[in-house]
Amino acid sequence: MKKWLYLIADFSYGEDKIKAALEAGVDYIQLREKNISSAEYLLRAKKLAKLTEYYHTRLIINDRMDIAVLSGAQGVHLGQEDIPVRDARSFLGADKIIGATAKTAEQAKRALKEGADYLGSGAWFPTDTKKDAVSISEEIYREILNTAPIPNVAVGGITAENLRKPLECGAQGLAISAGILKADDPAAEVRKIRKLLEGEE
């Protein structure tokens, strides 16, 4: 089964870097914006929706169902403090992708039962993107995988240098932010990670 390359982005990295990563080929891109108005969030989401349509990449919006619907994104990713997956599924219907953060087997079990399509679990490594992220152990990660047999994307400080560990544990994909977008050449970084992912299959 093909492993996902899942890019987490915000416009602070620069539109050119995001575009370069998309052009090199990612399967999903999650727009995660903080501390901006809803109006600005929607503008950025609509702009990214046009880019993802051109590059045939699925667009996921972090936290905000309303932004996901209004921008034409393919789905939404929900954290533990966001709207419950069951309510999101009821509102969005069967066609939208719903991802959920799961840091424990219990959270994974609940998300699966409520209709999540995939899970994001971490943090695998220290990350500047989320300074308060709590690290996950291999044991807990394997418990999550065993509890919820849907795709699981490993997240948190992942780079081309350290990605083997989550893959060896059974991750279906890798969610990467700074590990791609902080690189001088994001496209080259995407291609490097792609080769490593293909080598794991």
mmCIF file of C-alpha atoms in Angstrom:
data_model
loop_
_atom_site.group_PDB
_atom_site.id
_atom_site.type_symbol
_atom_site.label_atom_id
_atom_site.label_comp_id
_atom_site.label_asym_id
_atom_site.label_seq_id
_atom_site.Cartn_x
_atom_site.Cartn_y
_atom_site.Cartn_z
ATOM 1 C CA MET A 1 0.000 0.000 0.000
ATOM 2 C CA LYS A 2 1.300 3.435 -0.935
ATOM 3 C CA LYS A 3 2.368 5.509 2.041
ATOM 4 C CA TRP A 4 1.092 9.066 2.311
ATOM 5 C CA LEU A 5 3.177 12.190 2.329
ATOM 6 C CA TYR A 6 1.057 14.653 4.280
ATOM 7 C CA LEU A 7 2.257 18.254 4.374
ATOM 8 C CA ILE A 8 1.151 20.555 7.200
ATOM 9 C CA ALA A 9 1.456 24.165 6.086
ATOM 10 C CA ASP A 10 0.637 27.738 6.895
ATOM 11 C CA PHE A 11 1.300 30.827 4.835
ATOM 12 C CA SER A 12 4.029 32.088 7.161
ATOM 13 C CA TYR A 13 6.393 29.750 5.321
ATOM 14 C CA GLY A 14 5.673 31.630 2.091
ATOM 15 C CA GLU A 15 3.441 30.773 -0.827
ATOM 16 C CA ASP A 16 6.405 29.943 -3.066
ATOM 17 C CA LYS A 17 7.645 27.223 -0.695
ATOM 18 C CA ILE A 18 4.190 25.699 -0.410
ATOM 19 C CA LYS A 19 3.786 25.739 -4.181
ATOM 20 C CA ALA A 20 7.209 24.130 -4.678
ATOM 21 C CA ALA A 21 6.303 21.304 -2.291
ATOM 22 C CA LEU A 22 2.971 20.737 -4.048
ATOM 23 C CA GLU A 23 4.659 20.688 -7.437
ATOM 24 C CA ALA A 24 7.109 18.044 -6.221
ATOM 25 C CA GLY A 25 4.195 15.870 -5.165
ATOM 26 C CA VAL A 26 2.438 15.470 -1.821
ATOM 27 C CA ASP A 27 -0.717 13.419 -1.272
ATOM 28 C CA TYR A 28 -2.379 15.685 1.280
ATOM 29 C CA ILE A 29 -1.806 19.196 2.517
ATOM 30 C CA GLN A 30 -3.322 20.424 5.755
ATOM 31 C CA LEU A 31 -3.745 24.168 6.156
ATOM 32 C CA ARG A 32 -3.150 25.003 9.804
ATOM 33 C CA GLU A 33 -3.372 28.702 10.543
ATOM 34 C CA LYS A 34 -3.279 30.250 14.006
ATOM 35 C CA ASN A 35 -3.961 33.756 15.287
ATOM 36 C CA ILE A 36 -5.594 35.114 12.145
ATOM 37 C CA SER A 37 -9.174 36.210 11.507
ATOM 38 C CA SER A 38 -11.751 33.810 10.102
ATOM 39 C CA ALA A 39 -11.982 36.008 7.008
ATOM 40 C CA GLU A 40 -8.231 35.748 6.386
ATOM 41 C CA TYR A 41 -8.258 32.008 7.093
ATOM 42 C CA LEU A 42 -10.946 31.547 4.439
ATOM 43 C CA LEU A 43 -9.040 33.673 1.915
ATOM 44 C CA ARG A 44 -5.917 31.569 2.394
ATOM 45 C CA ALA A 45 -7.905 28.347 2.218
ATOM 46 C CA LYS A 46 -9.524 29.385 -1.071
ATOM 47 C CA LYS A 47 -6.140 30.336 -2.495
ATOM 48 C CA LEU A 48 -4.693 26.973 -1.465
ATOM 49 C CA ALA A 49 -7.751 25.161 -2.841
ATOM 50 C CA LYS A 50 -6.957 26.510 -6.312
ATOM 51 C CA LEU A 51 -3.355 25.342 -6.024
ATOM 52 C CA THR A 52 -4.307 21.886 -4.785
ATOM 53 C CA GLU A 53 -6.822 21.461 -7.574
ATOM 54 C CA TYR A 54 -4.109 22.235 -10.101
ATOM 55 C CA TYR A 55 -1.630 19.795 -8.509
ATOM 56 C CA HIS A 56 -4.249 17.114 -7.725
ATOM 57 C CA THR A 57 -3.554 17.205 -3.986
ATOM 58 C CA ARG A 58 -6.196 16.688 -1.307
ATOM 59 C CA LEU A 59 -6.720 19.758 0.873
ATOM 60 C CA ILE A 60 -7.508 19.295 4.569
ATOM 61 C CA ILE A 61 -8.358 22.217 6.855
ATOM 62 C CA ASN A 62 -7.224 22.105 10.459
ATOM 63 C CA ASP A 63 -9.924 22.558 13.142
ATOM 64 C CA ARG A 64 -12.438 24.520 11.089
ATOM 65 C CA MET A 65 -15.354 22.721 9.422
ATOM 66 C CA ASP A 66 -16.812 26.002 8.199
ATOM 67 C CA ILE A 67 -13.584 26.939 6.409
ATOM 68 C CA ALA A 68 -13.352 23.442 4.925
ATOM 69 C CA VAL A 69 -16.855 23.658 3.457
ATOM 70 C CA LEU A 70 -16.629 27.249 2.211
ATOM 71 C CA SER A 71 -13.207 26.779 0.594
ATOM 72 C CA GLY A 72 -14.143 23.546 -1.166
ATOM 73 C CA ALA A 73 -11.506 21.533 0.701
ATOM 74 C CA GLN A 74 -11.714 17.748 0.664
ATOM 75 C CA GLY A 75 -11.847 17.481 4.428
ATOM 76 C CA VAL A 76 -11.066 18.606 7.954
ATOM 77 C CA HIS A 77 -8.676 17.490 10.686
ATOM 78 C CA LEU A 78 -9.988 17.644 14.246
ATOM 79 C CA GLY A 79 -8.046 17.734 17.493
ATOM 80 C CA GLN A 80 -9.241 16.521 20.866
ATOM 81 C CA GLU A 81 -10.600 19.963 21.772
ATOM 82 C CA ASP A 82 -12.405 20.516 18.469
ATOM 83 C CA ILE A 83 -15.909 19.494 17.427
ATOM 84 C CA PRO A 84 -16.366 15.722 17.983
ATOM 85 C CA VAL A 85 -15.879 13.505 14.948
ATOM 86 C CA ARG A 86 -19.461 12.178 15.149
ATOM 87 C CA ASP A 87 -20.897 15.706 14.913
ATOM 88 C CA ALA A 88 -18.523 16.634 12.094
ATOM 89 C CA ARG A 89 -19.547 13.516 10.175
ATOM 90 C CA SER A 90 -23.222 14.309 10.718
ATOM 91 C CA PHE A 91 -22.676 17.831 9.391
ATOM 92 C CA LEU A 92 -20.242 17.105 6.541
ATOM 93 C CA GLY A 93 -21.760 13.851 5.289
ATOM 94 C CA ALA A 94 -20.020 10.771 3.949
ATOM 95 C CA ASP A 95 -18.079 12.420 1.128
ATOM 96 C CA LYS A 96 -15.734 14.630 3.156
ATOM 97 C CA ILE A 97 -12.511 13.295 4.669
ATOM 98 C CA ILE A 98 -12.345 13.574 8.457
ATOM 99 C CA GLY A 99 -9.029 13.121 10.227
ATOM 100 C CA ALA A 100 -8.650 13.031 13.997
ATOM 101 C CA THR A 101 -5.766 13.422 16.394
ATOM 102 C CA ALA A 102 -5.324 10.334 18.586
ATOM 103 C CA LYS A 103 -2.657 10.251 21.271
ATOM 104 C CA THR A 104 -4.027 7.202 23.090
ATOM 105 C CA ALA A 105 -5.694 3.928 22.135
ATOM 106 C CA GLU A 106 -8.912 5.129 23.761
ATOM 107 C CA GLN A 107 -8.975 8.279 21.623
ATOM 108 C CA ALA A 108 -8.281 6.169 18.535
ATOM 109 C CA LYS A 109 -11.105 3.779 19.369
ATOM 110 C CA ARG A 110 -13.551 6.653 19.827
ATOM 111 C CA ALA A 111 -12.520 8.385 16.592
ATOM 112 C CA LEU A 112 -12.895 5.136 14.642
ATOM 113 C CA LYS A 113 -16.346 4.502 16.105
ATOM 114 C CA GLU A 114 -17.471 8.057 15.322
ATOM 115 C CA GLY A 115 -16.441 7.843 11.667
ATOM 116 C CA ALA A 116 -12.895 9.183 11.243
ATOM 117 C CA ASP A 117 -11.190 8.276 7.962
ATOM 118 C CA TYR A 118 -7.646 8.509 9.296
ATOM 119 C CA LEU A 119 -5.738 9.350 12.478
ATOM 120 C CA GLY A 120 -2.752 11.551 13.212
ATOM 121 C CA SER A 121 -0.587 10.425 16.133
ATOM 122 C CA GLY A 122 2.475 11.949 17.778
ATOM 123 C CA ALA A 123 4.523 13.829 18.655
ATOM 124 C CA TRP A 124 7.324 11.575 17.501
ATOM 125 C CA PHE A 125 10.133 14.075 17.934
ATOM 126 C CA PRO A 126 10.548 17.569 19.434
ATOM 127 C CA THR A 127 9.126 20.222 17.112
ATOM 128 C CA ASP A 128 9.159 24.005 16.962
ATOM 129 C CA THR A 129 5.801 23.938 15.184
ATOM 130 C CA LYS A 130 4.061 22.747 18.371
ATOM 131 C CA LYS A 131 6.269 23.502 21.358
ATOM 132 C CA ASP A 132 3.747 22.046 23.833
ATOM 133 C CA ALA A 133 3.423 18.718 21.994
ATOM 134 C CA VAL A 134 3.727 15.643 24.219
ATOM 135 C CA SER A 135 5.919 12.890 22.825
ATOM 136 C CA ILE A 136 4.458 9.468 22.019
ATOM 137 C CA SER A 137 6.110 6.139 22.803
ATOM 138 C CA GLU A 138 6.449 3.317 20.293
ATOM 139 C CA GLU A 139 4.382 1.123 22.601
ATOM 140 C CA ILE A 140 1.447 3.539 22.674
ATOM 141 C CA TYR A 141 1.699 4.096 18.919
ATOM 142 C CA ARG A 142 1.464 0.359 18.259
ATOM 143 C CA GLU A 143 -1.536 0.170 20.610
ATOM 144 C CA ILE A 144 -3.227 2.914 18.586
ATOM 145 C CA LEU A 145 -2.558 1.058 15.335
ATOM 146 C CA ASN A 146 -3.947 -2.179 16.772
ATOM 147 C CA THR A 147 -7.031 -0.436 18.151
ATOM 148 C CA ALA A 148 -7.996 1.478 15.011
ATOM 149 C CA PRO A 149 -7.403 -0.279 11.667
ATOM 150 C CA ILE A 150 -7.606 2.888 9.584
ATOM 151 C CA PRO A 151 -4.660 4.818 8.102
ATOM 152 C CA ASN A 152 -2.471 6.486 10.705
ATOM 153 C CA VAL A 153 -0.168 9.377 9.889
ATOM 154 C CA ALA A 154 2.784 9.890 12.223
ATOM 155 C CA VAL A 155 3.336 13.538 13.163
ATOM 156 C CA GLY A 156 5.752 15.681 15.135
ATOM 157 C CA GLY A 157 9.247 16.801 14.197
ATOM 158 C CA ILE A 158 9.590 14.294 11.356
ATOM 159 C CA THR A 159 12.349 14.841 8.791
ATOM 160 C CA ALA A 160 14.101 12.854 6.072
ATOM 161 C CA GLU A 161 16.720 11.917 8.680
ATOM 162 C CA ASN A 162 14.424 10.387 11.322
ATOM 163 C CA LEU A 163 11.404 9.084 9.403
ATOM 164 C CA ARG A 164 12.325 5.390 9.540
ATOM 165 C CA LYS A 165 11.280 4.956 13.168
ATOM 166 C CA PRO A 166 7.532 5.668 12.735
ATOM 167 C CA LEU A 167 7.443 3.749 9.465
ATOM 168 C CA GLU A 168 8.977 0.694 11.110
ATOM 169 C CA CYS A 169 6.220 0.881 13.737
ATOM 170 C CA GLY A 170 3.575 0.735 11.008
ATOM 171 C CA ALA A 171 2.712 4.329 10.099
ATOM 172 C CA GLN A 172 0.645 4.584 6.913
ATOM 173 C CA GLY A 173 2.045 8.039 6.245
ATOM 174 C CA LEU A 174 4.117 10.926 7.519
ATOM 175 C CA ALA A 175 2.832 14.387 8.398
ATOM 176 C CA ILE A 176 5.659 16.880 7.950
ATOM 177 C CA SER A 177 5.763 20.651 8.255
ATOM 178 C CA ALA A 178 9.088 22.352 9.042
ATOM 179 C CA GLY A 179 10.968 19.258 7.848
ATOM 180 C CA ILE A 180 9.953 20.274 4.320
ATOM 181 C CA LEU A 181 8.976 23.942 4.373
ATOM 182 C CA LYS A 182 12.007 25.189 6.338
ATOM 183 C CA ALA A 183 14.349 23.588 3.807
ATOM 184 C CA ASP A 184 16.097 25.878 1.317
ATOM 185 C CA ASP A 185 14.667 23.693 -1.448
ATOM 186 C CA PRO A 186 11.309 22.203 -0.355
ATOM 187 C CA ALA A 187 10.833 20.408 -3.678
ATOM 188 C CA ALA A 188 14.136 18.575 -3.296
ATOM 189 C CA GLU A 189 13.178 17.635 0.257
ATOM 190 C CA VAL A 190 9.832 16.245 -0.929
ATOM 191 C CA ARG A 191 11.561 14.163 -3.597
ATOM 192 C CA LYS A 192 14.075 12.824 -1.056
ATOM 193 C CA ILE A 193 11.299 11.835 1.377
ATOM 194 C CA ARG A 194 9.271 10.295 -1.440
ATOM 195 C CA LYS A 195 12.200 8.016 -2.340
ATOM 196 C CA LEU A 196 12.557 6.957 1.281
ATOM 197 C CA LEU A 197 8.837 6.243 1.514
ATOM 198 C CA GLU A 198 8.890 4.163 -1.640
ATOM 199 C CA GLY A 199 11.861 2.242 -0.292
ATOM 200 C CA GLU A 200 9.811 1.317 2.773
ATOM 201 C CA GLU A 201 7.024 -0.285 0.774
#
